[in-house]
Amino acid sequence: MPKYSRGVVVAAMSAVGALCLAGCSSAPDPQSAAADRPQVLTTFTVLADIAQNVAGDDIEVTSITKPGAEIHGYEPTPGDIRAASDADLVIDNGLNLEAWFAQFVETVDVTHVVVSDGVEPIDIADDAYAGTPNPHAWMSPANVQIYVDNIAEAFADLVPAAADAFAARAADYKAQLQQIQDDLDARLSELDADHRALVTCEGAFSYLARDAGLTEQYLWAV
């Protein structure tokens, strides 16, 4: 068995004791802290992730729909309506993504912000939705930067005291998104013109294809 000096043992015991005391002390209740912050709902999880990057610890962000839920034809539950009634702000994508949202927001009468405002829409070319905007604007890193700006502005209106913090987080997040776009452009620049195609099942990548100079091919439009 290894031999330790008495000083090392005492130091170790002191550290353990300090940890125990810290564990026994009254720590803030995370749920209580979350309840004290402004409550923001998003219509789906992608928007919640984007919004959380701007919100930090200043705002509690929750998605109405759960991961994997069908966002287009979602049917809000009574619990969703209650949550929205208690929320300070609801964030939606717009571009006709959430077919249920217009009636939902009228029912709960809550302030909401459309994060795709400012995006140059691409119309769906085929299928029953031909001529209507493709709602999947967030598939483009450049468009997500527009989302971030809209969210940061809405959060600053909601919590003016944290406006500088929101702006700083937004700038940092946009820098990361721009780096993703730059890396993608660099890799795609290696492709011959005849091979610059993006082939997918669904035409959900129109904005990414446009920004990256790719021809989009898909099995079905949306």
Short mmCIF file of C-alpha atoms in Angstrom, two decimals:
data_model
loop_
_atom_site.label_atom_id
_atom_site.label_comp_id
_atom_site.label_asym_id
_atom_site.label_seq_id
_atom_site.Cartn_x
_atom_site.Cartn_y
_atom_site.Cartn_z
CA MET A 1 0.00 0.00 0.00
CA PRO A 2 1.49 3.41 -0.93
CA LYS A 3 2.54 5.68 1.90
CA TYR A 4 1.29 9.25 1.91
CA SER A 5 2.58 12.12 4.02
CA ARG A 6 0.29 13.33 6.77
CA GLY A 7 0.06 16.73 5.09
CA VAL A 8 -1.28 15.20 1.86
CA VAL A 9 -3.88 13.15 3.78
CA VAL A 10 -5.03 16.17 5.79
CA ALA A 11 -5.26 18.26 2.63
CA ALA A 12 -7.28 15.55 0.90
CA MET A 13 -9.65 15.20 3.87
CA SER A 14 -10.08 18.97 3.99
CA ALA A 15 -10.95 19.03 0.31
CA VAL A 16 -13.51 16.24 0.73
CA GLY A 17 -14.99 18.04 3.73
CA ALA A 18 -15.28 21.25 1.76
CA LEU A 19 -17.07 19.40 -1.03
CA CYS A 20 -19.46 17.81 1.44
CA LEU A 21 -20.22 21.16 3.05
CA ALA A 22 -20.81 22.66 -0.37
CA GLY A 23 -23.17 19.82 -1.20
CA CYS A 24 -25.07 20.28 2.04
CA SER A 25 -25.42 24.04 1.70
CA SER A 26 -28.57 25.43 0.20
CA ALA A 27 -27.89 25.73 -3.54
CA PRO A 28 -30.25 27.67 -5.79
CA ASP A 29 -33.09 25.55 -7.15
CA PRO A 30 -32.61 25.35 -10.95
CA GLN A 31 -36.35 25.09 -11.54
CA SER A 32 -36.99 28.12 -9.35
CA ALA A 33 -34.27 30.09 -11.13
CA ALA A 34 -35.73 29.15 -14.51
CA ALA A 35 -39.20 30.23 -13.41
CA ASP A 36 -37.84 33.65 -12.42
CA ARG A 37 -36.46 34.29 -15.91
CA PRO A 38 -38.58 35.50 -18.84
CA GLN A 39 -40.18 32.53 -20.57
CA VAL A 40 -39.81 32.17 -24.34
CA LEU A 41 -41.40 29.43 -26.43
CA THR A 42 -40.35 28.38 -29.92
CA THR A 43 -42.45 26.39 -32.34
CA PHE A 44 -39.81 23.68 -32.82
CA THR A 45 -36.50 22.51 -31.48
CA VAL A 46 -34.20 24.02 -34.12
CA LEU A 47 -35.43 27.49 -33.22
CA ALA A 48 -35.04 26.67 -29.54
CA ASP A 49 -31.39 25.78 -30.10
CA ILE A 50 -30.73 28.98 -32.05
CA ALA A 51 -32.55 31.08 -29.47
CA GLN A 52 -30.71 29.47 -26.55
CA ASN A 53 -27.38 30.48 -28.04
CA VAL A 54 -28.52 34.10 -27.81
CA ALA A 55 -30.45 33.82 -24.54
CA GLY A 56 -27.69 32.39 -22.35
CA ASP A 57 -28.86 32.39 -18.73
CA ASP A 58 -30.98 35.51 -19.13
CA ILE A 59 -34.02 33.81 -20.67
CA GLU A 60 -35.60 30.38 -20.35
CA VAL A 61 -36.20 28.91 -23.82
CA THR A 62 -38.51 25.95 -24.45
CA SER A 63 -39.78 24.32 -27.64
CA ILE A 64 -43.50 23.69 -28.02
CA THR A 65 -42.92 20.61 -30.15
CA LYS A 66 -40.61 17.80 -29.10
CA PRO A 67 -37.65 16.38 -31.08
CA GLY A 68 -38.88 14.41 -34.07
CA ALA A 69 -42.38 15.90 -34.04
CA GLU A 70 -44.05 16.72 -37.36
CA ILE A 71 -43.94 20.49 -37.33
CA HIS A 72 -46.04 21.17 -40.43
CA GLY A 73 -49.27 19.58 -39.23
CA TYR A 74 -48.72 19.68 -35.47
CA GLU A 75 -51.84 19.96 -33.32
CA PRO A 76 -51.23 22.00 -30.14
CA THR A 77 -52.33 20.41 -26.88
CA PRO A 78 -54.14 22.16 -24.01
CA GLY A 79 -50.79 22.11 -22.22
CA ASP A 80 -49.20 23.99 -25.12
CA ILE A 81 -51.89 26.65 -24.90
CA ARG A 82 -51.36 27.04 -21.15
CA ALA A 83 -47.60 27.30 -21.61
CA ALA A 84 -47.99 29.92 -24.31
CA SER A 85 -50.42 31.90 -22.17
CA ASP A 86 -47.76 32.09 -19.47
CA ALA A 87 -44.93 32.88 -21.90
CA ASP A 88 -43.48 36.33 -22.45
CA LEU A 89 -42.70 35.68 -26.10
CA VAL A 90 -43.24 33.01 -28.76
CA ILE A 91 -40.84 32.55 -31.66
CA ASP A 92 -42.04 31.07 -34.95
CA ASN A 93 -40.30 30.38 -38.24
CA GLY A 94 -42.89 31.85 -40.59
CA LEU A 95 -42.90 31.17 -44.36
CA ASN A 96 -45.98 29.00 -43.77
CA LEU A 97 -43.98 26.31 -41.97
CA GLU A 98 -46.32 26.11 -38.98
CA ALA A 99 -49.77 25.82 -40.55
CA TRP A 100 -51.31 25.68 -37.08
CA PHE A 101 -49.59 28.72 -35.62
CA ALA A 102 -51.83 31.58 -36.79
CA GLN A 103 -54.86 30.22 -34.96
CA PHE A 104 -52.71 29.18 -32.02
CA VAL A 105 -51.29 32.65 -31.43
CA GLU A 106 -54.74 34.21 -31.73
CA THR A 107 -56.06 31.81 -29.11
CA VAL A 108 -53.39 32.63 -26.54
CA ASP A 109 -52.89 36.31 -27.49
CA VAL A 110 -49.14 36.32 -26.87
CA THR A 111 -46.43 38.46 -28.44
CA HIS A 112 -44.53 36.61 -31.14
CA VAL A 113 -41.66 37.24 -33.53
CA VAL A 114 -41.17 35.72 -36.99
CA VAL A 115 -37.48 34.89 -37.21
CA SER A 116 -37.41 34.48 -41.00
CA ASP A 117 -38.24 38.17 -41.53
CA GLY A 118 -35.55 39.53 -43.85
CA VAL A 119 -34.86 36.21 -45.59
CA GLU A 120 -35.21 36.31 -49.38
CA PRO A 121 -37.71 33.50 -49.96
CA ILE A 122 -37.36 30.77 -52.57
CA ASP A 123 -40.63 29.51 -54.01
CA ILE A 124 -41.35 25.80 -54.13
CA ALA A 125 -41.17 24.76 -57.79
CA ASP A 126 -43.18 21.55 -57.83
CA ASP A 127 -45.99 19.66 -56.12
CA ALA A 128 -49.20 21.01 -54.57
CA TYR A 129 -47.25 23.81 -52.85
CA ALA A 130 -45.73 25.20 -56.06
CA GLY A 131 -45.43 28.97 -55.94
CA THR A 132 -45.42 29.21 -52.14
CA PRO A 133 -42.27 30.02 -50.13
CA ASN A 134 -40.04 27.13 -49.16
CA PRO A 135 -40.11 27.36 -45.35
CA HIS A 136 -36.79 25.59 -44.66
CA ALA A 137 -34.75 28.79 -44.61
CA TRP A 138 -32.73 27.71 -41.56
CA MET A 139 -30.89 25.10 -43.64
CA SER A 140 -28.62 27.94 -44.81
CA PRO A 141 -26.00 29.25 -42.33
CA ALA A 142 -26.39 32.70 -43.89
CA ASN A 143 -30.12 32.69 -43.18
CA VAL A 144 -29.59 31.52 -39.62
CA GLN A 145 -27.58 34.69 -39.08
CA ILE A 146 -30.74 36.63 -40.01
CA TYR A 147 -32.67 34.50 -37.53
CA VAL A 148 -30.10 35.34 -34.86
CA ASP A 149 -30.40 39.09 -35.50
CA ASN A 150 -34.19 38.93 -35.21
CA ILE A 151 -33.99 36.91 -32.01
CA ALA A 152 -31.39 39.21 -30.43
CA GLU A 153 -33.55 42.25 -31.21
CA ALA A 154 -36.65 40.59 -29.74
CA PHE A 155 -34.75 39.56 -26.61
CA ALA A 156 -33.37 43.08 -26.17
CA ASP A 157 -36.92 44.42 -26.28
CA LEU A 158 -37.96 41.80 -23.74
CA VAL A 159 -35.03 42.31 -21.34
CA PRO A 160 -33.43 45.71 -22.08
CA ALA A 161 -30.94 45.33 -19.22
CA ALA A 162 -29.37 42.33 -20.97
CA ALA A 163 -29.32 43.86 -24.46
CA ASP A 164 -25.52 44.05 -24.58
CA ALA A 165 -25.21 40.42 -23.49
CA PHE A 166 -27.65 39.32 -26.18
CA ALA A 167 -25.75 41.31 -28.80
CA ALA A 168 -22.43 39.78 -27.73
CA ARG A 169 -23.78 36.23 -27.82
CA ALA A 170 -25.42 36.87 -31.16
CA ALA A 171 -22.16 38.18 -32.62
CA ASP A 172 -20.25 35.16 -31.34
CA TYR A 173 -22.83 32.74 -32.69
CA LYS A 174 -22.93 34.48 -36.07
CA ALA A 175 -19.15 34.22 -36.29
CA GLN A 176 -19.44 30.46 -35.81
CA LEU A 177 -22.12 30.25 -38.48
CA GLN A 178 -20.01 32.30 -40.88
CA GLN A 179 -17.09 29.96 -40.27
CA ILE A 180 -19.30 27.01 -41.21
CA GLN A 181 -20.31 28.80 -44.41
CA ASP A 182 -16.70 29.70 -45.23
CA ASP A 183 -15.52 26.11 -44.66
CA LEU A 184 -18.33 24.80 -46.84
CA ASP A 185 -17.53 27.26 -49.62
CA ALA A 186 -13.86 26.30 -49.48
CA ARG A 187 -14.62 22.60 -49.83
CA LEU A 188 -17.18 23.11 -52.58
CA SER A 189 -14.76 25.29 -54.56
CA GLU A 190 -12.82 22.10 -55.29
CA LEU A 191 -15.73 20.66 -57.29
CA ASP A 192 -15.93 20.88 -61.06
CA ALA A 193 -18.86 22.86 -62.43
CA ASP A 194 -20.44 19.65 -63.75
CA HIS A 195 -20.48 18.14 -60.26
CA ARG A 196 -21.93 21.01 -58.27
CA ALA A 197 -25.22 19.29 -57.42
CA LEU A 198 -27.00 18.60 -54.14
CA VAL A 199 -29.18 15.46 -54.28
CA THR A 200 -31.66 14.85 -51.44
CA CYS A 201 -34.98 13.11 -50.79
CA GLU A 202 -36.88 16.31 -49.98
CA GLY A 203 -36.39 19.78 -51.42
CA ALA A 204 -35.58 21.23 -48.02
CA PHE A 205 -32.10 22.45 -48.95
CA SER A 206 -33.01 25.08 -51.55
CA TYR A 207 -31.54 27.95 -49.52
CA LEU A 208 -28.30 26.10 -48.84
CA ALA A 209 -28.01 25.15 -52.51
CA ARG A 210 -28.59 28.75 -53.60
CA ASP A 211 -26.02 30.18 -51.20
CA ALA A 212 -23.45 27.53 -52.09
CA GLY A 213 -23.95 27.76 -55.86
CA LEU A 214 -25.28 24.21 -56.16
CA THR A 215 -27.97 22.72 -58.37
CA GLU A 216 -30.61 21.09 -56.19
CA GLN A 217 -32.11 17.72 -57.16
CA TYR A 218 -34.73 15.94 -55.02
CA LEU A 219 -37.36 13.18 -55.09
CA TRP A 220 -40.21 15.33 -53.75
CA ALA A 221 -40.57 19.07 -53.22
CA VAL A 222 -41.60 19.28 -49.54
#
